[in-house]
Amino acid sequence: MKEKQQTIIKKSALAPTVIVSGGGGFIGSHLVEALLIKDARVVVLDNFSTGKRSYLSGVMENPKFTLIECDINDGIPKGVESADYVIHLAASESYIYGDENITLDSLLTNAIGTKNLLDLSKKSSSKFLLASTIDIYQGLISSLDIAHYFGQTETEEKRFSYSEAKRFAEALVWEYYKKFNLNSRIVRLPEVYGPRMDFSSGSELGRLVNLLLNRENLVVYGDGLEKNYYLYITDTVSGIIKALFNEDSEGKIYTLSGSDSVTTIELTYLLKNLSQGHTEVVFKNASDKNKPKEVKISPTDNLNWVSKVSLKEGVTKTLRWYGYDFEGGSFKPPKFVAKEEREGITTIKPETFLGAAPEAPKAPAPPPQTPVKPSVTFAPKAEVESEKPKRTFDKIKSKPLTIPLIGAAFSIFLALLLFAVIPILKTLYFANKGYSHLNAATENLEKLSLSEAQQNGSKALASFTSAHNSLNNLGWLFILLKEDARFRNYSKLLKIAEYSSSAATNTSIGAKPLTEIWDNLKPNSKSGVSEAAIRKSVVSFKSAREDLERAEGEIKELNVKTLPKKYVSKINEVSEKIPHAKEALSTVEAVAYTLPKLLGVNGSKKYLILFENPNELRATGGFIGSYAVVEIENGKIKEITIDDIYNIDGLLDLNNFKTPSYDPIKKYAKQDYLRIRDANWNPSFPESANTILKLFEAANGVKFNGVVAIDTYLTEGLLKATGPIFLTAYNEEIKAENLYEKAQYYSEASYIEGSQQKKAFLTVLGSKLLETIFSLPDEKISEVAKEIFSNLDQKHILVFLPNSELSPIIAEKGWDGTVSATKTDYIFIVDSNVGANKANYLIEESAKYEIKNTYRDGSLEVNLTISYKHLGKDLTWPGGPYTDYLRVLVPKESFLHKASRTDTGRSETDITKAVVTSEESGKRTFEVPFILNPREGTEINFNYTLPSSISVGKGEKVYSLYWQKQPGTKGMPISIIFNTPFGKEVVETNPPFTKERDTYKFSTSLAKDLKATIRTK
């Protein structure tokens, strides 16, 4: 159920209405779950200064739950009129390690907030319960120095100011009880611990658990003899509910102290023992002297309440919830990060601690149940009967015991049914149910059906958790059958499923704010970007990635030999997908983190979009024919302007701006001075982009926050995702299949430099495409997103964001078009059409890369053959002769032996002397121009030796090749041939090569950058 700000809250005869202030906190969220199980209507008032929304994610869809985000210090919301019960849990913990705002909020909440809630309770004649502390009698006499009113240290100030605040809150409750006869009671709590506990509170146990989870030594300050009381969360909830609903609790104060007090040193060594020696105890001087706790224990006899969870058991449960592995005494993953609470009521169960239902407070509580522990258990033993007075019986002759035998057999059958058959069936049932929900969640995520994905992910998690609990009940059977290893494996399988379900849920939660940003981008949107929502999105993506890390850790420890084959194939499939999913989440997390800045939340941003035509191929994707300026402010597109590149170049001419052009441009394009349309000559896009930015600033003084280059293949891909679009102005339907012809006809045919012809068509096409994309349903948006990421990988989109925190991520993914700095073998074929036509549309290109070792020192020789075929039939524009300036980037210090050209049907021609050897972006380049006419073909061959640093000498060696794809090309066929060096043996290849005698071959289409490795010995 979503938050409700205007909901009217009042008493109802249908179900008791319970208001819980601070219901989003550690204790409050558990209490809310328990009350909902008892079928109460629960209303949470919380400002989330210390609580977390994620703690309530499992109950948000419950129709009897309402969340109102408010500050009770400002008054009770107008819609809250009355209630049957009011529980004041806000500021129920001291935040010794929190900030000053939390301390001030605690003082106000225990004063003003308490009064506001008491007034509400008085107005509605409801039962009131205040959660207080057993430290109520602690305090210091105020010093004369107001700067240190509550103590000499910051810790003392926060601890004793909290005690004072609670003492004042209790006094208020007492006054209302006496003066207005308010039905009220007070429950004093010790240090409460368990799942969701906040390590920033003043809990000594929380501090030590945090140290253990972070693999740090357990630090004891002073002698460690100070004592504290500890109470597990389920016992706490049980006591609060019983105090609230008990008919005889009015006007009473209860101290839920649990068991006997425990010294810090005892607690520390308990944790050390549980860690199985993987941590040490360290003693340090105390920064301040702690007074012994003065605790007055109020009777709880009439509550029929006792604590059921021992300290050891409770700490064990808490550590397990936070991912601690007791079998190995380690963590998976090693670095602990407190996880967000999973959706669904997972930590509170309808057990005896709930006490009687609100509707029937005098009904007896059900018998206690033994908590399920996620560890190997044994078959239950028969209870030992109490001794009875011995009697003497006369000896009776034995008779056939037919009926007793049948009874015994039936008892055995019943025991097997209860302790074996039913748990097995429940395990299988819940596991299959969870698998079904997890598959559904994955499909929902792919379609961006995020609400459904979150629901299915939560249901999958709940089902797998139930399956795990049922499996744990079978531990005794596995041990009996000596199959404990198989039991551990099945347990790990369910853990993997639980982590995967949690990852799906967290991903869906994190993606929601991003889809809202997509809606906000629309120029007519009235809402802006919420930085708070984006921050939460980042946290959710991080939690999802950590869930996958945990799943990956469990997979590595699986013994697949004990698993059925159908599980092995699934595990292998999941194992292959997890690294890609983690990488994707890491990327999205980084993008989400920088989105507010990129989208101009704190100031307008201006981006330059370059439209490159790959049919006139250039180094970074194609000839720059047009450009767009996109201005974004506060997360919305403020303005988009599309223009012809010749118009901005004309301003350079008017300004008489003269920068010498590149030599091939001078020679073939007859352009002495560099213009923006030719400025993407450098194969490294950041270098070209910087040159373009300088030229733009020289032309019109405009500066940009980033540059994005896109080619027509992206537009084709988007049209495949959106479907055809109709341009009314041209009476044309544009689709992926006819985009080239229509764009060529309307923007290039009969084109006159400087006219509005091209600008008009591209403006109409771009505007209509954006309008179509913004109006797509969620499932179509996911297709658009996939298309964009695919085009980034294939370099049909290049992104340059100078001075952005996202730049390292973009570079790492290869999305910025930087020439790779790899020290391994390297090849980058760069074609540049300098013939002023669109002939690349008619060119077929392929390459063969052959490596062999011809020298005893292990050095490697390369034969690179690049084949071209012109499919054009005549010299008519936009086709015609293909004039290509070819550059091949190879490792620095490579040495060219020979270059040759072989035209179809002709003999080989030596062109070694025509090759220009140069350097570019830290690589050696072999450069040569050539012209290819329609209906002709040619092969250009380079024979060269790689530098000595890249060799396959003695011993085990790994040869690696990085083949970088040129932007604007589409899947050029390539083949790699590796000849096994004499005396060597190929041990492994990645990707898999085909072996033919001593030759290994791999062929593919170069859709994106390729990395290949060959290990020899």
PDB file of N, CA and C in Angstrom, residues 948-1009:
ATOM      1  N   SER A 948      59.463  -6.837 -29.071  1.00  0.00           N
ATOM      2  CA  SER A 948      59.980  -7.970 -28.289  1.00  0.00           C
ATOM      3  C   SER A 948      59.180  -8.200 -27.004  1.00  0.00           C
ATOM      4  N   SER A 949      58.484  -7.164 -26.537  1.00  0.00           N
ATOM      5  CA  SER A 949      57.680  -7.321 -25.316  1.00  0.00           C
ATOM      6  C   SER A 949      56.477  -8.228 -25.533  1.00  0.00           C
ATOM      7  N   ILE A 950      56.129  -8.472 -26.795  1.00  0.00           N
ATOM      8  CA  ILE A 950      55.004  -9.357 -27.124  1.00  0.00           C
ATOM      9  C   ILE A 950      55.580 -10.573 -27.831  1.00  0.00           C
ATOM     10  N   SER A 951      55.794 -11.641 -27.089  1.00  0.00           N
ATOM     11  CA  SER A 951      56.445 -12.827 -27.645  1.00  0.00           C
ATOM     12  C   SER A 951      55.938 -14.082 -26.973  1.00  0.00           C
ATOM     13  N   VAL A 952      56.379 -15.245 -27.501  1.00  0.00           N
ATOM     14  CA  VAL A 952      56.031 -16.545 -26.895  1.00  0.00           C
ATOM     15  C   VAL A 952      57.317 -17.342 -26.728  1.00  0.00           C
ATOM     16  N   GLY A 953      58.196 -16.861 -25.853  1.00  0.00           N
ATOM     17  CA  GLY A 953      59.474 -17.512 -25.619  1.00  0.00           C
ATOM     18  C   GLY A 953      59.350 -18.756 -24.765  1.00  0.00           C
ATOM     19  N   LYS A 954      60.421 -19.069 -24.046  1.00  0.00           N
ATOM     20  CA  LYS A 954      60.452 -20.277 -23.229  1.00  0.00           C
ATOM     21  C   LYS A 954      59.459 -20.183 -22.073  1.00  0.00           C
ATOM     22  N   GLY A 955      59.015 -21.371 -21.644  1.00  0.00           N
ATOM     23  CA  GLY A 955      58.092 -21.430 -20.511  1.00  0.00           C
ATOM     24  C   GLY A 955      56.664 -21.127 -20.923  1.00  0.00           C
ATOM     25  N   GLU A 956      55.805 -21.037 -19.898  1.00  0.00           N
ATOM     26  CA  GLU A 956      54.389 -20.780 -20.166  1.00  0.00           C
ATOM     27  C   GLU A 956      54.197 -19.304 -20.498  1.00  0.00           C
ATOM     28  N   LYS A 957      53.508 -19.048 -21.599  1.00  0.00           N
ATOM     29  CA  LYS A 957      53.275 -17.685 -22.063  1.00  0.00           C
ATOM     30  C   LYS A 957      51.807 -17.498 -22.427  1.00  0.00           C
ATOM     31  N   VAL A 958      51.357 -16.275 -22.299  1.00  0.00           N
ATOM     32  CA  VAL A 958      49.992 -15.950 -22.698  1.00  0.00           C
ATOM     33  C   VAL A 958      50.062 -14.863 -23.763  1.00  0.00           C
ATOM     34  N   TYR A 959      49.572 -15.183 -24.951  1.00  0.00           N
ATOM     35  CA  TYR A 959      49.486 -14.195 -26.029  1.00  0.00           C
ATOM     36  C   TYR A 959      48.083 -13.602 -26.001  1.00  0.00           C
ATOM     37  N   SER A 960      48.013 -12.267 -25.999  1.00  0.00           N
ATOM     38  CA  SER A 960      46.718 -11.586 -25.967  1.00  0.00           C
ATOM     39  C   SER A 960      46.631 -10.590 -27.117  1.00  0.00           C
ATOM     40  N   LEU A 961      45.460 -10.530 -27.724  1.00  0.00           N
ATOM     41  CA  LEU A 961      45.205  -9.597 -28.826  1.00  0.00           C
ATOM     42  C   LEU A 961      43.974  -8.775 -28.511  1.00  0.00           C
ATOM     43  N   TYR A 962      44.120  -7.439 -28.669  1.00  0.00           N
ATOM     44  CA  TYR A 962      42.965  -6.536 -28.526  1.00  0.00           C
ATOM     45  C   TYR A 962      42.671  -5.962 -29.906  1.00  0.00           C
ATOM     46  N   TRP A 963      41.496  -6.326 -30.451  1.00  0.00           N
ATOM     47  CA  TRP A 963      41.087  -5.838 -31.769  1.00  0.00           C
ATOM     48  C   TRP A 963      40.003  -4.788 -31.546  1.00  0.00           C
ATOM     49  N   GLN A 964      40.359  -3.519 -31.823  1.00  0.00           N
ATOM     50  CA  GLN A 964      39.425  -2.428 -31.589  1.00  0.00           C
ATOM     51  C   GLN A 964      38.591  -2.172 -32.836  1.00  0.00           C
ATOM     52  N   LYS A 965      37.299  -2.024 -32.612  1.00  0.00           N
ATOM     53  CA  LYS A 965      36.346  -1.803 -33.709  1.00  0.00           C
ATOM     54  C   LYS A 965      36.267  -0.321 -34.046  1.00  0.00           C
ATOM     55  N   GLN A 966      36.221  -0.013 -35.341  1.00  0.00           N
ATOM     56  CA  GLN A 966      36.057   1.379 -35.748  1.00  0.00           C
ATOM     57  C   GLN A 966      34.603   1.794 -35.628  1.00  0.00           C
ATOM     58  N   PRO A 967      34.320   2.945 -34.989  1.00  0.00           N
ATOM     59  CA  PRO A 967      32.947   3.445 -34.936  1.00  0.00           C
ATOM     60  C   PRO A 967      32.403   3.647 -36.360  1.00  0.00           C
ATOM     61  N   GLY A 968      31.095   3.418 -36.507  1.00  0.00           N
ATOM     62  CA  GLY A 968      30.473   3.609 -37.816  1.00  0.00           C
ATOM     63  C   GLY A 968      30.506   2.381 -38.693  1.00  0.00           C
ATOM     64  N   THR A 969      31.227   1.337 -38.290  1.00  0.00           N
ATOM     65  CA  THR A 969      31.242   0.078 -39.050  1.00  0.00           C
ATOM     66  C   THR A 969      30.275  -0.898 -38.411  1.00  0.00           C
ATOM     67  N   LYS A 970      29.839  -1.866 -39.198  1.00  0.00           N
ATOM     68  CA  LYS A 970      28.808  -2.770 -38.705  1.00  0.00           C
ATOM     69  C   LYS A 970      29.194  -4.223 -38.956  1.00  0.00           C
ATOM     70  N   GLY A 971      29.861  -4.811 -37.960  1.00  0.00           N
ATOM     71  CA  GLY A 971      30.122  -6.248 -37.999  1.00  0.00           C
ATOM     72  C   GLY A 971      31.016  -6.711 -39.129  1.00  0.00           C
ATOM     73  N   MET A 972      32.159  -6.084 -39.300  1.00  0.00           N
ATOM     74  CA  MET A 972      33.098  -6.528 -40.328  1.00  0.00           C
ATOM     75  C   MET A 972      33.569  -7.949 -40.036  1.00  0.00           C
ATOM     76  N   PRO A 973      33.500  -8.887 -41.039  1.00  0.00           N
ATOM     77  CA  PRO A 973      33.986 -10.256 -40.815  1.00  0.00           C
ATOM     78  C   PRO A 973      35.499 -10.260 -40.604  1.00  0.00           C
ATOM     79  N   ILE A 974      35.937 -10.929 -39.558  1.00  0.00           N
ATOM     80  CA  ILE A 974      37.373 -11.038 -39.289  1.00  0.00           C
ATOM     81  C   ILE A 974      37.715 -12.485 -38.953  1.00  0.00           C
ATOM     82  N   SER A 975      38.968 -12.826 -39.122  1.00  0.00           N
ATOM     83  CA  SER A 975      39.455 -14.142 -38.697  1.00  0.00           C
ATOM     84  C   SER A 975      40.855 -13.975 -38.118  1.00  0.00           C
ATOM     85  N   ILE A 976      41.118 -14.739 -37.062  1.00  0.00           N
ATOM     86  CA  ILE A 976      42.426 -14.729 -36.399  1.00  0.00           C
ATOM     87  C   ILE A 976      43.023 -16.116 -36.555  1.00  0.00           C
ATOM     88  N   ILE A 977      44.237 -16.178 -37.065  1.00  0.00           N
ATOM     89  CA  ILE A 977      44.913 -17.465 -37.273  1.00  0.00           C
ATOM     90  C   ILE A 977      46.204 -17.454 -36.465  1.00  0.00           C
ATOM     91  N   PHE A 978      46.341 -18.432 -35.579  1.00  0.00           N
ATOM     92  CA  PHE A 978      47.521 -18.525 -34.720  1.00  0.00           C
ATOM     93  C   PHE A 978      48.255 -19.831 -35.041  1.00  0.00           C
ATOM     94  N   ASN A 979      49.474 -19.696 -35.539  1.00  0.00           N
ATOM     95  CA  ASN A 979      50.304 -20.866 -35.838  1.00  0.00           C
ATOM     96  C   ASN A 979      51.130 -21.225 -34.614  1.00  0.00           C
ATOM     97  N   THR A 980      50.970 -22.459 -34.135  1.00  0.00           N
ATOM     98  CA  THR A 980      51.665 -22.889 -32.923  1.00  0.00           C
ATOM     99  C   THR A 980      53.171 -22.814 -33.121  1.00  0.00           C
ATOM    100  N   PRO A 981      53.877 -22.070 -32.262  1.00  0.00           N
ATOM    101  CA  PRO A 981      55.337 -21.973 -32.388  1.00  0.00           C
ATOM    102  C   PRO A 981      55.996 -23.342 -32.230  1.00  0.00           C
ATOM    103  N   PHE A 982      57.150 -23.520 -32.886  1.00  0.00           N
ATOM    104  CA  PHE A 982      57.868 -24.793 -32.822  1.00  0.00           C
ATOM    105  C   PHE A 982      58.250 -25.106 -31.376  1.00  0.00           C
ATOM    106  N   GLY A 983      57.949 -26.336 -30.951  1.00  0.00           N
ATOM    107  CA  GLY A 983      58.287 -26.760 -29.604  1.00  0.00           C
ATOM    108  C   GLY A 983      57.320 -26.295 -28.537  1.00  0.00           C
ATOM    109  N   LYS A 984      56.251 -25.624 -28.955  1.00  0.00           N
ATOM    110  CA  LYS A 984      55.265 -25.133 -27.998  1.00  0.00           C
ATOM    111  C   LYS A 984      53.944 -25.878 -28.167  1.00  0.00           C
ATOM    112  N   GLU A 985      53.110 -25.759 -27.162  1.00  0.00           N
ATOM    113  CA  GLU A 985      51.789 -26.399 -27.181  1.00  0.00           C
ATOM    114  C   GLU A 985      50.738 -25.404 -26.688  1.00  0.00           C
ATOM    115  N   VAL A 986      49.637 -25.327 -27.425  1.00  0.00           N
ATOM    116  CA  VAL A 986      48.545 -24.447 -27.008  1.00  0.00           C
ATOM    117  C   VAL A 986      47.734 -25.147 -25.931  1.00  0.00           C
ATOM    118  N   VAL A 987      47.627 -24.509 -24.775  1.00  0.00           N
ATOM    119  CA  VAL A 987      46.936 -25.101 -23.637  1.00  0.00           C
ATOM    120  C   VAL A 987      45.476 -24.642 -23.574  1.00  0.00           C
ATOM    121  N   GLU A 988      45.237 -23.380 -23.876  1.00  0.00           N
ATOM    122  CA  GLU A 988      43.892 -22.830 -23.719  1.00  0.00           C
ATOM    123  C   GLU A 988      43.718 -21.632 -24.636  1.00  0.00           C
ATOM    124  N   THR A 989      42.498 -21.474 -25.183  1.00  0.00           N
ATOM    125  CA  THR A 989      42.176 -20.300 -25.993  1.00  0.00           C
ATOM    126  C   THR A 989      40.856 -19.706 -25.514  1.00  0.00           C
ATOM    127  N   ASN A 990      40.780 -18.407 -25.565  1.00  0.00           N
ATOM    128  CA  ASN A 990      39.550 -17.713 -25.188  1.00  0.00           C
ATOM    129  C   ASN A 990      39.406 -16.463 -26.046  1.00  0.00           C
ATOM    130  N   PRO A 991      38.346 -16.426 -26.889  1.00  0.00           N
ATOM    131  CA  PRO A 991      37.268 -17.410 -27.055  1.00  0.00           C
ATOM    132  C   PRO A 991      37.792 -18.703 -27.680  1.00  0.00           C
ATOM    133  N   PRO A 992      36.973 -19.763 -27.702  1.00  0.00           N
ATOM    134  CA  PRO A 992      37.424 -21.046 -28.239  1.00  0.00           C
ATOM    135  C   PRO A 992      37.826 -20.950 -29.720  1.00  0.00           C
ATOM    136  N   PHE A 993      39.045 -21.392 -30.030  1.00  0.00           N
ATOM    137  CA  PHE A 993      39.539 -21.447 -31.400  1.00  0.00           C
ATOM    138  C   PHE A 993      39.322 -22.851 -31.955  1.00  0.00           C
ATOM    139  N   THR A 994      39.235 -22.942 -33.276  1.00  0.00           N
ATOM    140  CA  THR A 994      39.148 -24.244 -33.945  1.00  0.00           C
ATOM    141  C   THR A 994      40.553 -24.699 -34.316  1.00  0.00           C
ATOM    142  N   LYS A 995      40.873 -25.959 -33.985  1.00  0.00           N
ATOM    143  CA  LYS A 995      42.215 -26.478 -34.253  1.00  0.00           C
ATOM    144  C   LYS A 995      42.248 -27.231 -35.569  1.00  0.00           C
ATOM    145  N   GLU A 996      43.239 -26.889 -36.393  1.00  0.00           N
ATOM    146  CA  GLU A 996      43.495 -27.616 -37.634  1.00  0.00           C
ATOM    147  C   GLU A 996      44.991 -27.903 -37.686  1.00  0.00           C
ATOM    148  N   ARG A 997      45.364 -29.123 -37.270  1.00  0.00           N
ATOM    149  CA  ARG A 997      46.773 -29.493 -37.104  1.00  0.00           C
ATOM    150  C   ARG A 997      47.454 -28.560 -36.115  1.00  0.00           C
ATOM    151  N   ASP A 998      48.455 -27.796 -36.562  1.00  0.00           N
ATOM    152  CA  ASP A 998      49.166 -26.903 -35.639  1.00  0.00           C
ATOM    153  C   ASP A 998      48.645 -25.472 -35.720  1.00  0.00           C
ATOM    154  N   THR A 999      47.488 -25.304 -36.342  1.00  0.00           N
ATOM    155  CA  THR A 999      46.922 -23.960 -36.517  1.00  0.00           C
ATOM    156  C   THR A 999      45.616 -23.843 -35.762  1.00  0.00           C
ATOM    157  N   TYR A1000      45.459 -22.705 -35.109  1.00  0.00           N
ATOM    158  CA  TYR A1000      44.229 -22.412 -34.384  1.00  0.00           C
ATOM    159  C   TYR A1000      43.565 -21.209 -35.047  1.00  0.00           C
ATOM    160  N   LYS A1001      42.258 -21.336 -35.304  1.00  0.00           N
ATOM    161  CA  LYS A1001      41.553 -20.295 -36.053  1.00  0.00           C
ATOM    162  C   LYS A1001      40.268 -19.891 -35.338  1.00  0.00           C
ATOM    163  N   PHE A1002      40.002 -18.596 -35.379  1.00  0.00           N
ATOM    164  CA  PHE A1002      38.751 -18.060 -34.819  1.00  0.00           C
ATOM    165  C   PHE A1002      38.196 -17.032 -35.786  1.00  0.00           C
ATOM    166  N   SER A1003      36.913 -17.153 -36.120  1.00  0.00           N
ATOM    167  CA  SER A1003      36.257 -16.219 -37.039  1.00  0.00           C
ATOM    168  C   SER A1003      34.997 -15.655 -36.398  1.00  0.00           C
ATOM    169  N   THR A1004      34.734 -14.389 -36.667  1.00  0.00           N
ATOM    170  CA  THR A1004      33.539 -13.739 -36.113  1.00  0.00           C
ATOM    171  C   THR A1004      33.272 -12.453 -36.880  1.00  0.00           C
ATOM    172  N   SER A1005      32.177 -11.794 -36.520  1.00  0.00           N
ATOM    173  CA  SER A1005      31.890 -10.456 -37.036  1.00  0.00           C
ATOM    174  C   SER A1005      32.258  -9.461 -35.955  1.00  0.00           C
ATOM    175  N   LEU A1006      33.021  -8.457 -36.299  1.00  0.00           N
ATOM    176  CA  LEU A1006      33.525  -7.513 -35.306  1.00  0.00           C
ATOM    177  C   LEU A1006      32.442  -6.481 -34.993  1.00  0.00           C
ATOM    178  N   ALA A1007      31.459  -6.906 -34.151  1.00  0.00           N
ATOM    179  CA  ALA A1007      30.370  -6.003 -33.763  1.00  0.00           C
ATOM    180  C   ALA A1007      30.811  -5.056 -32.659  1.00  0.00           C
ATOM    181  N   LYS A1008      31.816  -5.467 -31.877  1.00  0.00           N
ATOM    182  CA  LYS A1008      32.378  -4.621 -30.825  1.00  0.00           C
ATOM    183  C   LYS A1008      33.815  -5.054 -30.592  1.00  0.00           C
ATOM    184  N   ASP A1009      34.502  -4.357 -29.710  1.00  0.00           N
ATOM    185  CA  ASP A1009      35.907  -4.671 -29.448  1.00  0.00           C
ATOM    186  C   ASP A1009      36.044  -6.138 -29.050  1.00  0.00           C
TER     187      ASP A1009
END
